[in-house]
Tab-separated table of C-alpha atoms in Angstrom:
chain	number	residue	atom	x	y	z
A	906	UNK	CA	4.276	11.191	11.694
A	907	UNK	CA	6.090	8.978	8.946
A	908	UNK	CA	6.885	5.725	10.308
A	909	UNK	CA	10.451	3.324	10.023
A	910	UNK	CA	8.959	-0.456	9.202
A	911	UNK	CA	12.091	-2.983	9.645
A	912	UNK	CA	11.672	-6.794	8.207
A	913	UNK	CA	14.023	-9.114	9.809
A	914	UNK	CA	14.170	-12.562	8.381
A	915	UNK	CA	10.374	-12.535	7.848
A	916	UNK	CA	8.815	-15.683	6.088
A	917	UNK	CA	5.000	-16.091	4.795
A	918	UNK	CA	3.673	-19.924	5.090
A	919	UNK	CA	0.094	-20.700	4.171
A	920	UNK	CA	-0.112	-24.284	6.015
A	921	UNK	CA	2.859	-26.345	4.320
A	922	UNK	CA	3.541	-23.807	1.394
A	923	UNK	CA	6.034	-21.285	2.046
A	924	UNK	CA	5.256	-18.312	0.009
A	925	UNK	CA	7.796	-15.711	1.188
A	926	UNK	CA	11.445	-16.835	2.765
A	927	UNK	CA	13.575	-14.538	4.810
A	928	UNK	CA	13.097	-11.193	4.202
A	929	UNK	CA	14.710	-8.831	5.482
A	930	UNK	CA	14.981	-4.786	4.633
A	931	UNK	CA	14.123	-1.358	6.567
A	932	UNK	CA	11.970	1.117	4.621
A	933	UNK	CA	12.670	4.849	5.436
A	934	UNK	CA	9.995	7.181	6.677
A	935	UNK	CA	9.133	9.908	4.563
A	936	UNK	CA	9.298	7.667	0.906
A	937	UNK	CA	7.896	5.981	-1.269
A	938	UNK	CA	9.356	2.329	-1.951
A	939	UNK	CA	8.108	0.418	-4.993
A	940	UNK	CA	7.741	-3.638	-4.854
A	941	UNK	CA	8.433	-5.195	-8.296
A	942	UNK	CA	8.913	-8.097	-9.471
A	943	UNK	CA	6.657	-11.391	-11.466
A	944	UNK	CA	3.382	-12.648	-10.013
A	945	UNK	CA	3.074	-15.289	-7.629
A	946	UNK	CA	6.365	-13.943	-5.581
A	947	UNK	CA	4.828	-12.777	-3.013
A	948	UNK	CA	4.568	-9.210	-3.207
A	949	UNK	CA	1.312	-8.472	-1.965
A	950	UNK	CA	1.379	-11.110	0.665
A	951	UNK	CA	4.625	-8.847	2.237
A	952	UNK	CA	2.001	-6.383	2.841
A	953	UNK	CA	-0.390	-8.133	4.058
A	954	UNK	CA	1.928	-9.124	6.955
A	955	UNK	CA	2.975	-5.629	7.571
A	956	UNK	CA	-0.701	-4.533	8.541
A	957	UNK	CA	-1.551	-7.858	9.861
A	958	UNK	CA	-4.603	-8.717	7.583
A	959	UNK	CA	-2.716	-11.983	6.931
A	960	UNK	CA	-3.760	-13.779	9.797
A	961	UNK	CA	-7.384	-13.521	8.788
A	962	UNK	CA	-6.257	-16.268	5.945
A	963	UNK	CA	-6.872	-19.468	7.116
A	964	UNK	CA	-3.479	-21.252	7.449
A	965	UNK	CA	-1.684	-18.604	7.031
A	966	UNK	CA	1.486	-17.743	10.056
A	967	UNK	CA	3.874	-15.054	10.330
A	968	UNK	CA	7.942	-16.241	10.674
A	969	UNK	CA	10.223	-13.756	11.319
A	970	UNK	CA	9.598	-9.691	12.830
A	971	UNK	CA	8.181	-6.880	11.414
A	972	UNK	CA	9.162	-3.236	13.327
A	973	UNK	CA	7.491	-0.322	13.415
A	974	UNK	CA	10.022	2.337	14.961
A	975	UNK	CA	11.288	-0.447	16.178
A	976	UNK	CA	8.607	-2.519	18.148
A	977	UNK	CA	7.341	-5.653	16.441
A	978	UNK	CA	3.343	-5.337	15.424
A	979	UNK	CA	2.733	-9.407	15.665
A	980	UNK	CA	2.413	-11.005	18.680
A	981	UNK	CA	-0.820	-11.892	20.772
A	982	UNK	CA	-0.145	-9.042	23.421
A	983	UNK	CA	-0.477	-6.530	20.237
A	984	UNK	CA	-3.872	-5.464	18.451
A	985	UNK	CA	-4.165	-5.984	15.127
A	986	UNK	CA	-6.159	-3.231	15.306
A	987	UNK	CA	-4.699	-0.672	16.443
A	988	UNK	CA	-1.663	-1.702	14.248
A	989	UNK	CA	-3.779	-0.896	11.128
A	990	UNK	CA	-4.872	1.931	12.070
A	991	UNK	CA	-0.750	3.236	12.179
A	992	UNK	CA	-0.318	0.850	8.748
A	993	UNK	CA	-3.105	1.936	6.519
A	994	UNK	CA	-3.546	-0.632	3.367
A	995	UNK	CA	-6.155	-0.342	-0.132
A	996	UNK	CA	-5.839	-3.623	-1.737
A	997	UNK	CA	-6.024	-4.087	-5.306
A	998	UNK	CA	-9.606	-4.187	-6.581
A	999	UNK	CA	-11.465	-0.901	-5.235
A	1000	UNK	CA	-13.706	-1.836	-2.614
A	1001	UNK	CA	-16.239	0.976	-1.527
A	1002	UNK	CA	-18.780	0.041	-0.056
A	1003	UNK	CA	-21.441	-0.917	-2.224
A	1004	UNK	CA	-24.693	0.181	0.960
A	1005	UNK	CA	-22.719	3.661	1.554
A	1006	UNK	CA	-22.634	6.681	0.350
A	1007	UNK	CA	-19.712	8.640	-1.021
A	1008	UNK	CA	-19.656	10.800	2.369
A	1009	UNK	CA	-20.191	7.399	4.810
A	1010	UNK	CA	-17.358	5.404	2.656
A	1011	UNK	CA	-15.166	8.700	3.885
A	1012	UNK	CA	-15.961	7.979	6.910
A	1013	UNK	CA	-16.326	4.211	7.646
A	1014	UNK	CA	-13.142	3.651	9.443
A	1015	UNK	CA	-13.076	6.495	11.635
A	1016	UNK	CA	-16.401	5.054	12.762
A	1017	UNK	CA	-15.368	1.908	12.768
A	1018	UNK	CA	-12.374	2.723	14.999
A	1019	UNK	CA	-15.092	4.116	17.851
A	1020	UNK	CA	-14.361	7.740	17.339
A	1021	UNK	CA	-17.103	10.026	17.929
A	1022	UNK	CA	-17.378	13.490	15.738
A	1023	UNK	CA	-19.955	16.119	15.110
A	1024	UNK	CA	-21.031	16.405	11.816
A	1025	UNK	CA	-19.202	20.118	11.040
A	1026	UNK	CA	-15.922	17.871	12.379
A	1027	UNK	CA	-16.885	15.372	9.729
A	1028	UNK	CA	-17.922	17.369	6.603
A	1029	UNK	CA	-14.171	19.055	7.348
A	1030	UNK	CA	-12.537	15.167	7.337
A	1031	UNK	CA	-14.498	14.465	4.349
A	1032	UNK	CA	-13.529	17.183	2.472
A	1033	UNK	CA	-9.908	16.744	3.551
A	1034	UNK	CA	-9.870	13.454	2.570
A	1035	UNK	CA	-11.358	14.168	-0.460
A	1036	UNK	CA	-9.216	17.438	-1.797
A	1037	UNK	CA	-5.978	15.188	-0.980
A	1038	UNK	CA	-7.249	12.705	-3.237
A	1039	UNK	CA	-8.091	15.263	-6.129
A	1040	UNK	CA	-11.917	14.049	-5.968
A	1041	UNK	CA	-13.112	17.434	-3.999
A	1042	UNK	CA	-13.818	19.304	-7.078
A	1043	UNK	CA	-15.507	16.511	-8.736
A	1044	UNK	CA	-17.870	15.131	-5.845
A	1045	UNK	CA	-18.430	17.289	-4.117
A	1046	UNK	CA	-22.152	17.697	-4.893
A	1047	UNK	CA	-22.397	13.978	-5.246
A	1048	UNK	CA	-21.606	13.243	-1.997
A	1049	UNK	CA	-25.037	11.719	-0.616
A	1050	UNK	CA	-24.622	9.297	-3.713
A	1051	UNK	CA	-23.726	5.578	-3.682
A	1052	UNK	CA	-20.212	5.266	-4.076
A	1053	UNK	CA	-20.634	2.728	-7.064
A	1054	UNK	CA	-21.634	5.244	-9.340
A	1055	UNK	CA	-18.783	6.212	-9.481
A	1056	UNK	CA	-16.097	5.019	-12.170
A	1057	UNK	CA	-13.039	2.556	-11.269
A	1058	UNK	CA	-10.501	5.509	-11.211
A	1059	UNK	CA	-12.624	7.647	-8.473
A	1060	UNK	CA	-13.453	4.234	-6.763
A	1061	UNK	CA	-9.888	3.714	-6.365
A	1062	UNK	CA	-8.883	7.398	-5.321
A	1063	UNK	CA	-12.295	7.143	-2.494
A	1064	UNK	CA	-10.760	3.653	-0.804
A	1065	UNK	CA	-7.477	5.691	-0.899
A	1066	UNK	CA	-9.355	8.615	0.755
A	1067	UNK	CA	-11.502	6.236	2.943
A	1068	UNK	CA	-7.640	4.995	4.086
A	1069	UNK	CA	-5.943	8.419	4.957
A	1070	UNK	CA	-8.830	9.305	6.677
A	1071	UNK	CA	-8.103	7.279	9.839
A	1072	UNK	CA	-4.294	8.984	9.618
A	1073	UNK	CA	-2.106	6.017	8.783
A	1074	UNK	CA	1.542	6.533	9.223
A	1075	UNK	CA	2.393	3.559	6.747
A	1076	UNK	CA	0.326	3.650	3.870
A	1077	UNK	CA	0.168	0.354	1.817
A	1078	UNK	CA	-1.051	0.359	-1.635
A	1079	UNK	CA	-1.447	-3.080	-3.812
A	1080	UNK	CA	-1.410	-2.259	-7.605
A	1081	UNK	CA	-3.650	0.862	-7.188
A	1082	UNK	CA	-3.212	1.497	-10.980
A	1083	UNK	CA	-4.125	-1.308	-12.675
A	1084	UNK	CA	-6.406	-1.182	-14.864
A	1085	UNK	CA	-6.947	2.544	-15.333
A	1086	UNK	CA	-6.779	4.613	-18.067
A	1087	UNK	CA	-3.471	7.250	-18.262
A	1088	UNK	CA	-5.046	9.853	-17.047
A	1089	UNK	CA	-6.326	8.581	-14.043
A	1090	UNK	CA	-2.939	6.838	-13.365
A	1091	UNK	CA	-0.950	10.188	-13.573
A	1092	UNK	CA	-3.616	11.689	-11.265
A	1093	UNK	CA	-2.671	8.748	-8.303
A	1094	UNK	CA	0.447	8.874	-9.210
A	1095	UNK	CA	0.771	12.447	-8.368
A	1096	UNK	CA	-1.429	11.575	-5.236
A	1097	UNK	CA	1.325	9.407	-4.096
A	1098	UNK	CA	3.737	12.124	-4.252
A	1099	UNK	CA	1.850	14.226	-2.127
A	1100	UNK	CA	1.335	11.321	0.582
A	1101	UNK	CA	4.739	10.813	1.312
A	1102	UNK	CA	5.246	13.890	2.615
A	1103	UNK	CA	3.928	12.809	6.042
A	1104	UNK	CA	3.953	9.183	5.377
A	1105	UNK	CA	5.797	5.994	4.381
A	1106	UNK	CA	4.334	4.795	1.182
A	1107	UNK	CA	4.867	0.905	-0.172
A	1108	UNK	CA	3.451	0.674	-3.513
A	1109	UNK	CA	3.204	-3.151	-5.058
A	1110	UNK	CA	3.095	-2.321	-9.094
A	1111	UNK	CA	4.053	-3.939	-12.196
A	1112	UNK	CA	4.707	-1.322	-14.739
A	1113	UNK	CA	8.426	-0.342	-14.412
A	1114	UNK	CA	8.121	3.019	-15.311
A	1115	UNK	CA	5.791	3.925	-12.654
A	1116	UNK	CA	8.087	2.101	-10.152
A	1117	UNK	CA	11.145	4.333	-11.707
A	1118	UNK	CA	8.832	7.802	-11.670
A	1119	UNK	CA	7.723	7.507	-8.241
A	1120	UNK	CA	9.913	5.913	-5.638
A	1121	UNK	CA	12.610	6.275	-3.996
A	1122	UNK	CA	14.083	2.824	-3.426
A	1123	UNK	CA	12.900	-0.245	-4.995
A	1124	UNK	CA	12.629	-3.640	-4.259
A	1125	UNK	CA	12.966	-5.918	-6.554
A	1126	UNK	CA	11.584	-10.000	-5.826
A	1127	UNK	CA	11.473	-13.052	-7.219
A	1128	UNK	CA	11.213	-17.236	-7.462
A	1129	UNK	CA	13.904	-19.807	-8.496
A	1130	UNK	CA	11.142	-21.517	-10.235
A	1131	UNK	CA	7.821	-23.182	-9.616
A	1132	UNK	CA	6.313	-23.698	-6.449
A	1133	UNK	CA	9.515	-21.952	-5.177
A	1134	UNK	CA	9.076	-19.174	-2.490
A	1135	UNK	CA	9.518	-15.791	-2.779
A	1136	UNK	CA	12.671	-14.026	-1.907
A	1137	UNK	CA	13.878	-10.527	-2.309
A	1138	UNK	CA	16.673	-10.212	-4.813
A	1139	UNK	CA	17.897	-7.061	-4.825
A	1140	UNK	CA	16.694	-3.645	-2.950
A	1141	UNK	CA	18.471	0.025	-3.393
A	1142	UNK	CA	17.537	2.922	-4.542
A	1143	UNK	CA	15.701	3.111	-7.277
A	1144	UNK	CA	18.193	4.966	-9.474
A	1145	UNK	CA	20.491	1.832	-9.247
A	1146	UNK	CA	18.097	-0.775	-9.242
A	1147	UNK	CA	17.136	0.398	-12.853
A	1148	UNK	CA	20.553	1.563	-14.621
A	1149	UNK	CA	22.581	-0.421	-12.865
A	1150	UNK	CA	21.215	-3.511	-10.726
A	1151	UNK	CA	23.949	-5.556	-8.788
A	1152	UNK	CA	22.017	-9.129	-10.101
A	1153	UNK	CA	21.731	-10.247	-13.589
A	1154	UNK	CA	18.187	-11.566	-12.569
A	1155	UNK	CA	17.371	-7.673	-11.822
A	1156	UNK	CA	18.459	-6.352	-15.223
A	1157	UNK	CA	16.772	-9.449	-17.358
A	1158	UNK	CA	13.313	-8.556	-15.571
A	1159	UNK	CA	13.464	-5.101	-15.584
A	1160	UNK	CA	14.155	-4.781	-19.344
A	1161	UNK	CA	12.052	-7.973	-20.259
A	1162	UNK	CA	13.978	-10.639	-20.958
A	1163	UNK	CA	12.599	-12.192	-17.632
């Protein structure tokens, strides 16, 4: 099932640099929330922390709580693990990998997580994972062959696939359209639509109109200048974030004059 994630007064510090200060928001289950905003503000490193792959920086510590229906996912009496295996992330630049098949990328973190299935259980997940990603129809014969023959928008769409595949209730997704052509944008945006259905979705993304055609509520974050740390301006729906944003800073980045 969809997950609630709560931030309460979380802060980001790699060793003396404070990247991200005092967050704090809840993001719904069953949506899809879009993180905007200029780089360098700390965007991506917000996800990070909610699936805990932050604390494999060096230097890098966690201030503040982040909730997962309510129970905070840091701590050293909680896996990191098993939390991201409930919060699910792809990171910006597609990584399949490059030793694997199509069929074995499917599958690497269900592996990886120690679960055992038969192979009529596993040509089922892979095609699952595959048709829910809209790359059934065009791998399926393909599917003994390395996954870097494929092209950056099906790379993209398998990590995605590779990702649902382990059944994340929080699904994390860092810029997973940049760099593709239109058509292969429409077809993840449309993915997204059909994820959040049964999950929470958090999509980091710098083109405003995507953030206004597929979320629900949008965050909006920025710096006061320079070596300044992140902060989160302004986060409501995303109707009212873009016609009419409560912060001047809002409106001047969201119709360019940022």
């Amino acid at each position: 099932m969809a997950r609630r994630v709560e931030l309460r007064h979380l802060s980001v510090r790699y060793g003396a640099l404070t990247a991200v200060q005092d967050v704090s928001m809840t993001i719904e289950p069953r949506t899809v929330t879009a993180f905007i905003g200029p780089s360098g503000c700390g965007k991506s490193t917000m996800l990070r922390a909610m699936n805990r792959t932050l604390e494999l920086i060096p230097g890098a510590r966690v201030e503040g709580r982040v909730l997962i229906d309510g129970t905070a996912i840091h701590g050293s009496a909680v896996d990191p693990v098993r939390v991201r295996r409930v919060v699910g992330m792809v990171h910006q630049q597609p990584r399949p990998f490059p030793t694997m098949s199509i069929r074995d990328n499917v599958l690497a973190g269900v592996r990886l997580a120690g679960r055992r299935i038969g192979r009529g259980e596993a040509d089922a997940l892979v095609e699952s994972c595959l048709r829910s990603t809209n790359l059934w129809e065009e791998l399926s014969r393909r599917l003994d062959e390395p996954a870097t023959s494929l092209s950056g928008g099906q790379q993209r769409r398998l990590c995605i696939a590779r990702a649902v595949a382990v059944e994340p209730e929080v699904l994390l997704l860092d810029e997973p359209c940049s760099a593709l052509d239109p058509l292969s944008t429409l077809t993840i945006e449309e993915l997204i639509g059909r994820l959040r259905e049964d999950r929470t979705v958090v999509v980091v993304t710098h083109n405003m109109q995507q953030a206004a055609r597929i979320s629900e509520r949008t965050a909006f974050f920025s710096t006061d200048g320079p070596g300044t740390p992140g902060r989160l301006v302004e986060y409501d729906d995303t109707a009212t974030v873009f016609s009419n944003p409560r912060h001047q800073q809002t409106e001047d980045y969201i119709t360019g004059r940022f």
